[in-house]
Short mmCIF file of C-alpha atoms (C1' of nucleotides) in Angstrom, two decimals:
data_model
loop_
_atom_site.label_atom_id
_atom_site.label_comp_id
_atom_site.label_asym_id
_atom_site.label_seq_id
_atom_site.Cartn_x
_atom_site.Cartn_y
_atom_site.Cartn_z
CA MET W 3 25.81 16.70 23.31
CA THR W 4 23.58 15.02 25.23
CA GLU W 5 20.66 15.62 22.62
CA THR W 6 21.89 15.03 19.59
CA ILE W 7 23.50 11.55 21.38
CA GLU W 8 19.23 11.77 21.69
CA ASP W 9 18.67 12.68 18.31
CA THR W 10 20.34 10.26 16.63
CA ASP W 11 18.84 7.18 18.87
CA ALA W 12 14.93 8.49 17.62
CA VAL W 13 15.77 8.64 14.19
CA ASP W 14 17.18 5.27 13.91
CA LEU W 15 14.46 4.08 16.27
CA LEU W 16 12.36 5.47 13.40
CA ASP W 17 14.03 4.31 10.09
CA ALA W 18 13.88 1.06 11.61
CA LEU W 19 10.24 0.88 12.01
CA VAL W 20 9.96 2.23 8.83
CA GLN W 21 12.67 -0.34 6.92
CA LEU W 22 9.83 -3.09 8.66
CA SER W 23 7.16 -1.70 7.83
CA PHE W 24 7.91 -1.53 4.20
CA ALA W 25 9.29 -5.66 4.25
CA VAL W 26 6.61 -6.70 6.19
CA THR W 27 4.30 -4.63 3.61
CA ALA W 28 6.41 -6.74 0.90
CA VAL W 29 6.09 -10.84 2.39
CA LEU W 30 1.96 -9.75 2.36
CA THR W 31 1.22 -8.19 -0.63
CA LYS W 32 3.52 -11.24 -2.34
CA ALA W 33 1.27 -13.62 -0.31
CA ALA W 34 -1.34 -11.91 -1.40
CA ALA W 35 0.36 -11.66 -4.77
CA ARG W 36 0.11 -15.30 -4.62
CA HIS W 37 -3.63 -15.34 -4.43
CA ASP W 38 -4.88 -13.11 -6.78
CA LEU W 39 -5.63 -10.53 -4.10
CA SER W 40 -4.30 -7.21 -3.69
CA LEU W 41 -3.12 -6.06 -0.11
CA THR W 42 -6.26 -4.52 0.46
CA GLN W 43 -8.50 -6.87 -0.18
CA LEU W 44 -5.60 -9.33 2.04
CA ARG W 45 -6.54 -6.62 5.19
CA MET W 46 -10.12 -7.16 3.91
CA LEU W 47 -10.10 -9.95 5.18
CA GLY W 48 -8.42 -9.48 8.01
CA VAL W 49 -10.72 -7.64 9.47
CA LEU W 50 -13.99 -9.57 8.97
CA ARG W 51 -12.93 -12.88 10.66
CA GLY W 52 -15.18 -13.83 13.15
CA ARG W 53 -17.02 -10.15 12.19
CA GLU W 54 -19.96 -9.23 10.34
CA PRO W 55 -19.45 -4.84 10.60
CA LYS W 56 -21.69 -2.91 8.26
CA MET W 57 -20.28 -1.63 5.12
CA ALA W 58 -18.91 2.19 7.48
CA GLU W 59 -17.76 0.20 10.20
CA LEU W 60 -15.36 -1.50 7.85
CA ALA W 61 -15.00 1.90 5.83
CA ALA W 62 -13.63 2.82 9.10
CA PHE W 63 -11.42 -0.04 10.33
CA LEU W 64 -9.30 0.18 7.17
CA GLY W 65 -9.20 3.89 6.73
CA LEU W 66 -10.93 3.80 3.75
CA ASP W 67 -13.81 6.19 2.40
CA ARG W 68 -17.57 4.22 1.62
CA SER W 69 -18.08 4.05 -1.25
CA THR W 70 -13.71 3.02 -2.27
CA VAL W 71 -15.28 0.07 0.31
CA SER W 72 -18.82 -0.07 -2.25
CA GLY W 73 -16.36 -1.50 -4.79
CA LEU W 74 -14.41 -3.38 -2.72
CA ILE W 75 -16.77 -6.67 -1.50
CA ASP W 76 -19.31 -5.29 -5.37
CA ARG W 77 -15.94 -7.70 -6.79
CA ALA W 78 -14.86 -9.27 -3.80
CA GLU W 79 -18.03 -10.52 -3.51
CA ARG W 80 -17.82 -11.93 -7.79
CA ARG W 81 -14.63 -14.03 -6.50
CA GLY W 82 -17.36 -15.71 -4.63
CA LEU W 83 -15.64 -14.46 -1.24
CA ALA W 84 -17.81 -12.14 0.59
CA ARG W 85 -21.50 -11.61 1.33
CA ARG W 86 -23.64 -8.61 2.10
CA THR W 87 -26.88 -8.78 4.09
CA GLY W 88 -28.79 -6.29 3.94
CA SER W 89 -30.07 -5.52 8.39
CA PRO W 90 -33.19 -6.25 9.41
CA ASP W 91 -33.54 -2.86 12.43
CA ASP W 92 -31.72 -0.77 10.52
CA GLY W 93 -33.53 -0.34 6.19
CA ARG W 94 -30.29 1.49 5.65
CA SER W 95 -27.50 -0.81 6.43
CA VAL W 96 -26.40 -3.40 4.50
CA ARG W 97 -23.38 -6.41 7.15
CA VAL W 98 -20.48 -8.00 5.23
CA SER W 99 -19.69 -11.60 5.79
CA LEU W 100 -16.91 -13.98 4.38
CA THR W 101 -17.66 -16.91 2.68
CA ALA W 102 -16.38 -20.17 4.02
CA ALA W 103 -14.76 -20.54 1.14
CA ALA W 104 -12.78 -17.07 1.71
CA ASN W 105 -12.03 -18.48 5.37
CA ARG W 106 -10.37 -21.11 4.37
CA LEU W 107 -8.68 -18.59 2.34
CA ALA W 108 -7.77 -16.86 5.38
CA VAL W 109 -5.89 -19.53 7.65
CA ASP W 110 -4.01 -20.76 4.56
CA LEU W 111 -3.06 -17.03 4.34
CA VAL W 112 -2.77 -16.69 7.83
CA ALA W 113 0.20 -19.66 8.25
CA GLU W 114 1.34 -18.48 4.09
CA ILE W 115 2.53 -14.99 6.07
CA GLY W 116 4.29 -17.36 8.59
CA ARG W 117 6.41 -19.27 6.52
CA SER W 118 6.99 -16.50 4.71
CA LEU W 119 8.22 -14.33 7.62
CA ALA W 120 10.00 -17.14 9.55
CA PRO W 121 13.88 -16.18 8.11
CA MET W 122 13.25 -12.53 9.75
CA VAL W 123 11.98 -13.65 13.33
CA ASP W 124 14.04 -17.33 13.51
CA ARG W 125 17.05 -14.43 13.64
CA LEU W 126 16.74 -13.97 17.47
CA ALA W 127 15.83 -16.51 19.65
CA GLN W 128 13.44 -16.97 21.45
CA ASP W 129 14.15 -14.95 24.80
CA ASP W 130 15.28 -11.54 21.62
CA ARG W 131 11.21 -13.08 20.52
CA ARG W 132 9.21 -12.45 23.87
CA ARG W 133 10.82 -9.26 24.33
CA LEU W 134 10.26 -7.80 20.95
CA THR W 135 7.09 -9.35 21.19
CA ALA W 136 6.65 -6.70 24.42
CA LEU W 137 8.50 -3.51 22.79
CA LEU W 138 5.81 -4.22 20.24
CA ALA W 139 2.86 -4.19 22.33
CA ARG W 140 4.07 -0.61 23.72
CA LEU W 141 3.79 0.87 21.06
CA LEU W 142 1.01 0.20 19.52
CA GLY W 143 -0.87 0.32 23.20
CA PRO W 144 -3.69 2.64 23.73
CA LEU W 145 -2.58 4.66 20.15
CA PRO W 146 -4.85 7.11 18.85
CA ALA W 147 -1.49 8.06 16.73
CA ALA W 148 -1.85 10.09 13.53
CA MET A 14 3.41 -28.16 25.61
CA THR A 15 6.78 -26.28 25.43
CA GLU A 16 6.19 -26.59 21.92
CA THR A 17 2.82 -24.31 22.19
CA ILE A 18 3.92 -22.02 23.82
CA GLU A 19 7.40 -21.62 21.37
CA ASP A 20 4.05 -21.13 19.21
CA THR A 21 2.40 -18.21 20.73
CA ASP A 22 5.14 -16.24 21.14
CA ALA A 23 5.64 -17.11 17.70
CA VAL A 24 2.48 -16.12 16.57
CA ASP A 25 2.50 -13.62 19.23
CA LEU A 26 4.98 -12.13 17.36
CA LEU A 27 4.27 -12.59 13.80
CA ASP A 28 0.31 -10.53 14.53
CA ALA A 29 2.82 -7.62 16.44
CA LEU A 30 4.53 -7.26 13.44
CA VAL A 31 1.99 -7.13 11.28
CA GLN A 32 -0.32 -4.35 13.47
CA LEU A 33 2.68 -2.08 13.23
CA SER A 34 3.21 -3.00 10.04
CA PHE A 35 -0.63 -1.70 9.00
CA ALA A 36 0.20 1.78 11.66
CA VAL A 37 3.08 3.17 10.11
CA THR A 38 2.02 3.09 6.66
CA ALA A 39 -0.87 3.91 7.86
CA VAL A 40 0.86 7.26 8.89
CA LEU A 41 3.15 7.82 6.05
CA THR A 42 -0.12 7.08 3.36
CA LYS A 43 -1.24 9.98 5.73
CA ALA A 44 1.82 11.69 5.28
CA ALA A 45 2.25 11.83 1.74
CA ALA A 46 -1.27 11.83 0.87
CA ARG A 47 -1.28 15.27 3.06
CA HIS A 48 0.36 16.91 0.10
CA ASP A 49 -1.71 15.24 -2.29
CA LEU A 50 1.06 12.25 -3.04
CA SER A 51 0.12 8.83 -3.11
CA LEU A 52 2.28 6.27 -1.19
CA THR A 53 4.04 4.65 -4.20
CA GLN A 54 5.53 8.03 -4.41
CA LEU A 55 6.97 9.13 -1.23
CA ARG A 56 8.10 5.62 -1.24
CA MET A 57 9.61 7.29 -5.13
CA LEU A 58 11.31 10.38 -3.32
CA GLY A 59 13.06 7.63 0.02
CA VAL A 60 14.83 5.88 -2.68
CA LEU A 61 16.04 8.53 -4.80
CA ARG A 62 16.62 11.22 -2.27
CA GLY A 63 21.02 11.12 -2.78
CA ARG A 64 20.76 8.11 -5.83
CA GLU A 65 20.96 9.14 -9.32
CA PRO A 66 19.92 5.99 -10.09
CA LYS A 67 18.78 4.24 -13.91
CA MET A 68 15.34 3.20 -14.93
CA ALA A 69 15.38 -0.26 -14.60
CA GLU A 70 17.74 -0.38 -10.37
CA LEU A 71 14.74 2.45 -9.39
CA ALA A 72 11.84 -0.97 -9.99
CA ALA A 73 14.13 -3.05 -8.09
CA PHE A 74 14.14 -1.27 -5.86
CA LEU A 75 9.99 -1.11 -5.54
CA GLY A 76 9.64 -3.87 -7.18
CA LEU A 77 7.47 -2.61 -9.30
CA ASP A 78 7.56 -3.19 -13.62
CA ARG A 79 9.76 -1.16 -15.24
CA SER A 80 6.15 0.07 -17.34
CA THR A 81 4.72 0.99 -13.75
CA VAL A 82 8.38 2.69 -13.03
CA SER A 83 7.47 4.82 -16.58
CA GLY A 84 3.91 6.75 -14.88
CA LEU A 85 5.30 6.71 -11.83
CA ILE A 86 8.38 8.81 -12.74
CA ASP A 87 6.21 11.03 -15.86
CA ARG A 88 3.30 12.09 -12.87
CA ALA A 89 6.25 13.15 -11.14
CA GLU A 90 8.35 14.88 -13.76
CA ARG A 91 4.60 16.79 -13.81
CA ARG A 92 4.79 17.76 -11.41
CA GLY A 93 8.33 19.21 -10.84
CA LEU A 94 9.62 16.27 -8.74
CA ALA A 95 11.80 14.29 -10.44
CA ARG A 96 13.37 14.53 -13.41
CA ARG A 97 15.58 12.13 -16.31
CA THR A 98 18.45 13.05 -17.70
CA GLY A 99 19.88 10.35 -20.57
CA SER A 100 22.98 7.64 -19.67
CA PRO A 101 26.49 9.16 -21.76
CA ASP A 102 27.91 5.59 -22.06
CA ASP A 103 24.45 4.05 -22.51
CA GLY A 104 22.34 5.51 -25.64
CA ARG A 105 19.37 3.20 -23.34
CA SER A 106 19.08 3.67 -20.16
CA VAL A 107 18.29 6.40 -18.43
CA ARG A 108 18.54 7.91 -15.00
CA VAL A 109 15.86 9.92 -12.57
CA SER A 110 17.12 12.33 -9.47
CA LEU A 111 15.32 13.96 -7.47
CA THR A 112 14.67 18.45 -8.01
CA ALA A 113 15.42 20.30 -5.47
CA ALA A 114 11.51 21.49 -4.59
CA ALA A 115 10.78 17.67 -4.13
CA ASN A 116 14.33 17.35 -2.17
CA ARG A 117 12.29 20.33 -0.07
CA LEU A 118 10.00 17.98 0.34
CA ALA A 119 11.95 15.32 0.83
CA VAL A 120 13.25 16.42 4.17
CA ASP A 121 9.46 18.18 5.21
CA LEU A 122 8.05 14.69 5.18
CA VAL A 123 10.89 13.09 7.44
CA ALA A 124 9.92 16.05 9.98
CA GLU A 125 6.78 15.37 9.31
CA ILE A 126 5.83 11.74 10.08
CA GLY A 127 9.05 11.22 12.50
CA ARG A 128 6.52 14.10 15.12
CA SER A 129 3.18 11.28 13.23
CA LEU A 130 4.96 8.61 14.98
CA ALA A 131 6.42 10.30 17.90
CA PRO A 132 2.88 9.13 19.93
CA MET A 133 4.11 5.49 19.32
CA VAL A 134 7.78 5.83 20.25
CA ASP A 135 7.58 8.64 23.23
CA ARG A 136 5.45 5.07 24.82
CA LEU A 137 9.44 3.73 25.27
CA ALA A 138 11.95 5.20 27.77
CA GLN A 139 15.02 6.20 25.74
CA ASP A 140 16.47 2.71 27.29
CA ASP A 141 13.90 0.82 25.45
CA ARG A 142 14.05 2.54 22.47
CA ARG A 143 17.98 1.74 22.23
CA ARG A 144 16.78 -2.18 22.73
CA LEU A 145 14.30 -1.97 20.40
CA THR A 146 16.05 -0.32 17.76
CA ALA A 147 18.16 -3.36 17.95
CA LEU A 148 15.84 -6.42 17.84
CA LEU A 149 14.77 -4.62 14.57
CA ALA A 150 18.43 -4.10 13.69
CA ARG A 151 18.25 -7.20 13.67
CA LEU A 152 15.59 -8.62 11.90
CA LEU A 153 16.48 -6.44 9.20
CA GLY A 154 19.92 -7.77 9.42
CA PRO A 155 20.82 -9.39 6.13
CA LEU A 156 16.74 -10.66 4.12
CA PRO A 157 17.00 -12.27 1.72
CA ALA A 158 13.15 -12.97 2.97
CA ALA A 159 10.34 -13.94 0.67
"C1'" DT Q 17 -32.53 17.02 8.34
"C1'" DA Q 18 -29.34 13.05 8.84
"C1'" DT Q 19 -27.92 8.57 7.78
"C1'" DT Q 20 -26.23 4.78 5.26
"C1'" DG Q 21 -25.33 2.47 0.77
"C1'" DT Q 22 -24.44 3.25 -3.97
"C1'" DT Q 23 -23.10 5.54 -8.56
"C1'" DA Q 24 -20.94 8.93 -11.64
"C1'" DT Q 25 -16.38 10.31 -11.94
"C1'" DA Q 26 -11.80 10.20 -12.52
"C1'" DC Q 27 -7.34 10.04 -11.18
"C1'" DT Q 28 -3.25 6.75 -9.49
"C1'" DC Q 29 -1.10 2.15 -9.55
"C1'" DT Q 30 -0.49 -2.39 -11.14
"C1'" DA Q 31 0.70 -5.96 -14.23
"C1'" DT Q 32 1.13 -7.43 -19.40
"C1'" DA Q 33 2.72 -7.79 -24.28
"C1'" DA Q 34 4.40 -5.51 -27.81
"C1'" DC Q 35 6.72 -1.44 -30.12
"C1'" DT Q 36 11.58 1.05 -30.24
"C1'" DA Q 37 16.22 1.91 -30.50
"C1'" DT Q 38 20.75 0.72 -28.52
"C1'" DA Q 39 24.22 -2.61 -26.98
"C1'" DT B 15 19.83 -11.35 -30.31
"C1'" DA B 16 19.35 -9.45 -25.87
"C1'" DT B 17 18.30 -5.64 -23.34
"C1'" DA B 18 16.76 -0.24 -21.41
"C1'" DG B 19 12.22 2.05 -21.55
"C1'" DT B 20 8.20 3.45 -23.27
"C1'" DT B 21 3.38 2.88 -25.06
"C1'" DA B 22 -0.89 1.20 -25.34
"C1'" DT B 23 -4.51 -1.81 -22.88
"C1'" DA B 24 -7.37 -3.16 -18.89
"C1'" DG B 25 -8.42 -3.57 -14.57
"C1'" DA B 26 -7.88 -2.61 -9.68
"C1'" DG B 27 -7.94 0.52 -6.00
"C1'" DT B 28 -9.25 4.93 -4.00
"C1'" DA B 29 -12.07 10.17 -3.50
"C1'" DT B 30 -14.99 13.39 -4.49
"C1'" DA B 31 -20.09 14.99 -4.99
"C1'" DA B 32 -24.54 13.40 -7.08
"C1'" DC B 33 -28.20 10.20 -5.95
"C1'" DA B 34 -32.07 6.44 -2.83
"C1'" DA B 35 -34.14 4.97 0.46
"C1'" DT B 36 -34.82 4.69 5.22
"C1'" DA B 37 -34.33 6.95 9.78
#
DNA sequence: TATTGTTATACTCTATAACTATA
DNA sequence: TATAGTTATAGAGTATAACAATA
């Protein structure tokens, strides 16, 4: 019996996690679309904020193939959002960074996304928001989840 | 001052929600890929479980254009996962359903996804899992979030 | 030889516009 | 006229394989 109760709980949590993930993804996708960006370009913007990784590092961050990221950065460069710089030390590697316009866009997007998620977040009192944040932090902790 | 504290809390929660969403999406994408499915096909499978909607209803559920769903179901049908049936009452509308193979696949996927998320979920004791589930349920509640 | 990045290729996903058939 | 679905088209996202340049 206890086993059944535990199983049910676990399923409920998994379900809630997946539903939340879809809900948040929908919000992010719409926010990006308002600026003619795909979800992938939005993620790229987020990863590149304050960083200047090599192409291979960016690919690893995004969980994408290097060839995919080549095309991604091609299109971002064409739109004036990203920039490629050759490394002085290693003639093979290329560093990617955001343009000033892209940084401004990223700031706007963060604000917009906050406003879009507010109706959800506002359903919790401040105490519960803190509790939820703490629980999620533990969930995300040292996660080598595959 | 209180204002600053509240703002920081809100940002932390938004960040955690987005990070969690990406982490869960990565797990779902990998689980789908193991069966040669895209994330979209996985969602389609989930929506169609136990339902037999019209094309337009499925499109609304997935937040996609009707033409997109036409192609989606074309490919699913070609792979023996979905089936189209004409409505007797309305000669225009078409109902979509899963094949027996697709239902079996969906069951397997749910189990796999559960196992993939277990390392994350197991970081919480049963009590905390229940608390988290309750908080997420409230977040997802009557959400007309855009 | 191994690694970094790109290119060529092939598919899926996606929306817009135009169309057909039904209502 | 309006609605349900499809098709044609165009472009983004994606991975695999083959390649050039560098290490």
